[in-house]
Amino acid sequence: MKTKTPRESYTEITEMVLPNDTNPLGNLMGGQLLHLMDIAAAIAAGRHSNRVCVTASVDFVDFKGPIKLGEVVIISASVTRAFTTSMEVKLWVFAENTLTGVRRECNSAYYTFVAVDQGGQPIPVNKLKPETPEEQELYEGALRRRELRLILAGRRSPEEVNTLKDLLQQRVEQS
Ligand SMILES: CC(C)(COP(=O)(O)OP(=O)(O)OC[C@H]1O[C@@H](n2cnc3c(N)ncnc32)[C@H](O)[C@@H]1OP(=O)(O)O)[C@@H](O)C(=O)NCCC(=O)NCCS
């Protein structure tokens, strides 16, 4: 099992918004954007794990403003933390008007991917070691976000998470 950095999974995809991708107002359809985000996240998770990865969950996604026909969408993705078989991937979405050269941030989101074998069963992934202070912050926050999404998915009870937190705290204090 290797230890990799977020940089090694960094992925950027750039697409022009075409008429087929838009609603009657000429704005990029939300589902189309989610599709592109899913692809960028899958590539990042695949680069980190060198495995086939499936989307396990998508956190709350907020569409702050429209992305217009003819604009360019830039999506970047990076693994923020690897757990046992799952990875949290952060996505940043930008829109660029190539006529003005102005680029604006549109939204960000977290996806969870799970590495699977040929039978679709989860398999362990490479570890992740953050390098920069920003990556460290995302790495630490990933644990809290994971707890929350597992509670929301009905996979953990809040009591169970508190017990795990207490155990973790005890370990930190003992080390
Ligand atoms: C994702 C999937 C492989 C998990 O399988 P599973 O039998 O539930 O496996 P496990 O319970 O062992 O969980 C495996 C990992 O997934 C994580 N996981 C599962 N569901 C999750 C969810 N809703 N949110 C976040 N993480 C989740 C678990 O926490 C675990 O992580 P860890 O090993 O790092 O601790 C399975 O649910 C699946 O195949 N889902 C469909 C995936 C798919 O087709 N996606 C495309 C959209 S349809």
mmCIF file with all atom_site columns, C-alpha atoms and ligand atoms in Angstrom, residues 54-57 83-86 112 114 116 120-122 146 149-150 153 155-156, ligand 1:
data_model
loop_
_atom_site.group_PDB
_atom_site.id
_atom_site.type_symbol
_atom_site.label_atom_id
_atom_site.label_alt_id
_atom_site.label_comp_id
_atom_site.label_asym_id
_atom_site.label_entity_id
_atom_site.label_seq_id
_atom_site.pdbx_PDB_ins_code
_atom_site.Cartn_x
_atom_site.Cartn_y
_atom_site.Cartn_z
_atom_site.occupancy
_atom_site.B_iso_or_equiv
_atom_site.pdbx_formal_charge
_atom_site.auth_seq_id
_atom_site.auth_comp_id
_atom_site.auth_asym_id
_atom_site.auth_atom_id
_atom_site.pdbx_PDB_model_num
ATOM   1  C CA  . VAL A 1 54  ? -17.768 4.135  -7.531 1.00 0.00 ? 54  VAL A CA  1
ATOM   2  C CA  . THR A 1 55  ? -19.653 7.146  -6.199 1.00 0.00 ? 55  THR A CA  1
ATOM   3  C CA  . ALA A 1 56  ? -20.926 6.335  -2.696 1.00 0.00 ? 56  ALA A CA  1
ATOM   4  C CA  . SER A 1 57  ? -22.316 9.766  -1.840 1.00 0.00 ? 57  SER A CA  1
ATOM   5  C CA  . PHE A 1 83  ? -10.143 6.091  4.880  1.00 0.00 ? 83  PHE A CA  1
ATOM   6  C CA  . THR A 1 84  ? -10.175 2.277  4.598  1.00 0.00 ? 84  THR A CA  1
ATOM   7  C CA  . THR A 1 85  ? -11.890 1.713  1.256  1.00 0.00 ? 85  THR A CA  1
ATOM   8  C CA  . SER A 1 86  ? -13.405 5.164  0.768  1.00 0.00 ? 86  SER A CA  1
ATOM   9  C CA  . THR A 1 112 ? -17.234 10.133 -1.521 1.00 0.00 ? 112 THR A CA  1
ATOM   10 C CA  . VAL A 1 114 ? -15.239 3.725  -2.801 1.00 0.00 ? 114 VAL A CA  1
ATOM   11 C CA  . VAL A 1 116 ? -14.037 -1.784 -5.586 1.00 0.00 ? 116 VAL A CA  1
ATOM   12 C CA  . GLY A 1 120 ? -17.944 -4.647 -6.882 1.00 0.00 ? 120 GLY A CA  1
ATOM   13 C CA  . GLN A 1 121 ? -16.714 -5.346 -3.338 1.00 0.00 ? 121 GLN A CA  1
ATOM   14 C CA  . PRO A 1 122 ? -14.917 -2.525 -1.458 1.00 0.00 ? 122 PRO A CA  1
ATOM   15 C CA  . ARG A 1 146 ? -17.523 11.744 7.120  1.00 0.00 ? 146 ARG A CA  1
ATOM   16 C CA  . ARG A 1 149 ? -22.607 11.960 6.150  1.00 0.00 ? 149 ARG A CA  1
ATOM   17 C CA  . LEU A 1 150 ? -22.608 8.494  7.710  1.00 0.00 ? 150 LEU A CA  1
ATOM   18 C CA  . ALA A 1 153 ? -27.002 7.993  5.442  1.00 0.00 ? 153 ALA A CA  1
ATOM   19 C CA  . ARG A 1 155 ? -24.971 4.133  8.719  1.00 0.00 ? 155 ARG A CA  1
ATOM   20 C CA  . ARG A 1 156 ? -23.962 5.498  12.137 1.00 0.00 ? 156 ARG A CA  1
HETATM 21 C C1  . LIG B 2 .   ? -20.435 2.147  -2.307 1.00 0.00 ? 1   LIG B C1  1
HETATM 22 C C2  . LIG B 2 .   ? -20.598 0.657  -2.068 1.00 0.00 ? 1   LIG B C2  1
HETATM 23 C C3  . LIG B 2 .   ? -19.517 -0.121 -2.842 1.00 0.00 ? 1   LIG B C3  1
HETATM 24 C C4  . LIG B 2 .   ? -20.409 0.408  -0.562 1.00 0.00 ? 1   LIG B C4  1
HETATM 25 O O1  . LIG B 2 .   ? -20.651 -0.950 -0.351 1.00 0.00 ? 1   LIG B O1  1
HETATM 26 P P1  . LIG B 2 .   ? -21.051 -1.508 1.110  1.00 0.00 ? 1   LIG B P1  1
HETATM 27 O O2  . LIG B 2 .   ? -21.399 -2.929 0.959  1.00 0.00 ? 1   LIG B O2  1
HETATM 28 O O3  . LIG B 2 .   ? -22.017 -0.597 1.747  1.00 0.00 ? 1   LIG B O3  1
HETATM 29 O O4  . LIG B 2 .   ? -19.656 -1.494 1.817  1.00 0.00 ? 1   LIG B O4  1
HETATM 30 P P2  . LIG B 2 .   ? -19.223 -1.054 3.263  1.00 0.00 ? 1   LIG B P2  1
HETATM 31 O O5  . LIG B 2 .   ? -20.350 -0.992 4.238  1.00 0.00 ? 1   LIG B O5  1
HETATM 32 O O6  . LIG B 2 .   ? -18.063 -1.962 3.587  1.00 0.00 ? 1   LIG B O6  1
HETATM 33 O O7  . LIG B 2 .   ? -18.666 0.427  3.063  1.00 0.00 ? 1   LIG B O7  1
HETATM 34 C C5  . LIG B 2 .   ? -17.503 0.635  2.282  1.00 0.00 ? 1   LIG B C5  1
HETATM 35 C C6  . LIG B 2 .   ? -17.050 2.053  2.478  1.00 0.00 ? 1   LIG B C6  1
HETATM 36 O O8  . LIG B 2 .   ? -18.014 2.928  1.891  1.00 0.00 ? 1   LIG B O8  1
HETATM 37 C C7  . LIG B 2 .   ? -18.354 3.942  2.806  1.00 0.00 ? 1   LIG B C7  1
HETATM 38 N N1  . LIG B 2 .   ? -19.722 4.340  2.521  1.00 0.00 ? 1   LIG B N1  1
HETATM 39 C C8  . LIG B 2 .   ? -20.753 3.551  2.204  1.00 0.00 ? 1   LIG B C8  1
HETATM 40 N N2  . LIG B 2 .   ? -21.862 4.281  2.023  1.00 0.00 ? 1   LIG B N2  1
HETATM 41 C C9  . LIG B 2 .   ? -21.500 5.568  2.214  1.00 0.00 ? 1   LIG B C9  1
HETATM 42 C C10 . LIG B 2 .   ? -22.197 6.803  2.164  1.00 0.00 ? 1   LIG B C10 1
HETATM 43 N N3  . LIG B 2 .   ? -23.495 6.860  1.873  1.00 0.00 ? 1   LIG B N3  1
HETATM 44 N N4  . LIG B 2 .   ? -21.509 7.924  2.411  1.00 0.00 ? 1   LIG B N4  1
HETATM 45 C C11 . LIG B 2 .   ? -20.188 7.887  2.689  1.00 0.00 ? 1   LIG B C11 1
HETATM 46 N N5  . LIG B 2 .   ? -19.475 6.744  2.747  1.00 0.00 ? 1   LIG B N5  1
HETATM 47 C C12 . LIG B 2 .   ? -20.131 5.611  2.524  1.00 0.00 ? 1   LIG B C12 1
HETATM 48 C C13 . LIG B 2 .   ? -18.202 3.270  4.163  1.00 0.00 ? 1   LIG B C13 1
HETATM 49 O O9  . LIG B 2 .   ? -18.082 4.211  5.206  1.00 0.00 ? 1   LIG B O9  1
HETATM 50 C C14 . LIG B 2 .   ? -16.937 2.468  3.943  1.00 0.00 ? 1   LIG B C14 1
HETATM 51 O O10 . LIG B 2 .   ? -15.820 3.350  4.049  1.00 0.00 ? 1   LIG B O10 1
HETATM 52 P P3  . LIG B 2 .   ? -14.413 2.883  4.719  1.00 0.00 ? 1   LIG B P3  1
HETATM 53 O O11 . LIG B 2 .   ? -14.106 1.486  4.214  1.00 0.00 ? 1   LIG B O11 1
HETATM 54 O O12 . LIG B 2 .   ? -13.402 3.850  4.205  1.00 0.00 ? 1   LIG B O12 1
HETATM 55 O O13 . LIG B 2 .   ? -14.599 2.930  6.184  1.00 0.00 ? 1   LIG B O13 1
HETATM 56 C C15 . LIG B 2 .   ? -22.020 0.143  -2.479 1.00 0.00 ? 1   LIG B C15 1
HETATM 57 O O14 . LIG B 2 .   ? -22.985 0.769  -1.672 1.00 0.00 ? 1   LIG B O14 1
HETATM 58 C C16 . LIG B 2 .   ? -22.314 0.408  -3.932 1.00 0.00 ? 1   LIG B C16 1
HETATM 59 O O15 . LIG B 2 .   ? -21.866 -0.316 -4.812 1.00 0.00 ? 1   LIG B O15 1
HETATM 60 N N6  . LIG B 2 .   ? -23.115 1.455  -4.194 1.00 0.00 ? 1   LIG B N6  1
HETATM 61 C C17 . LIG B 2 .   ? -23.459 1.849  -5.564 1.00 0.00 ? 1   LIG B C17 1
HETATM 62 C C18 . LIG B 2 .   ? -22.339 2.658  -6.186 1.00 0.00 ? 1   LIG B C18 1
HETATM 63 C C19 . LIG B 2 .   ? -22.743 3.199  -7.518 1.00 0.00 ? 1   LIG B C19 1
HETATM 64 O O16 . LIG B 2 .   ? -23.134 2.467  -8.378 1.00 0.00 ? 1   LIG B O16 1
HETATM 65 N N7  . LIG B 2 .   ? -22.638 4.511  -7.663 1.00 0.00 ? 1   LIG B N7  1
HETATM 66 C C20 . LIG B 2 .   ? -23.041 5.171  -8.860 1.00 0.00 ? 1   LIG B C20 1
HETATM 67 C C21 . LIG B 2 .   ? -24.375 5.826  -8.689 1.00 0.00 ? 1   LIG B C21 1
HETATM 68 S S1  . LIG B 2 .   ? -25.698 4.720  -8.980 1.00 0.00 ? 1   LIG B S1  1
#
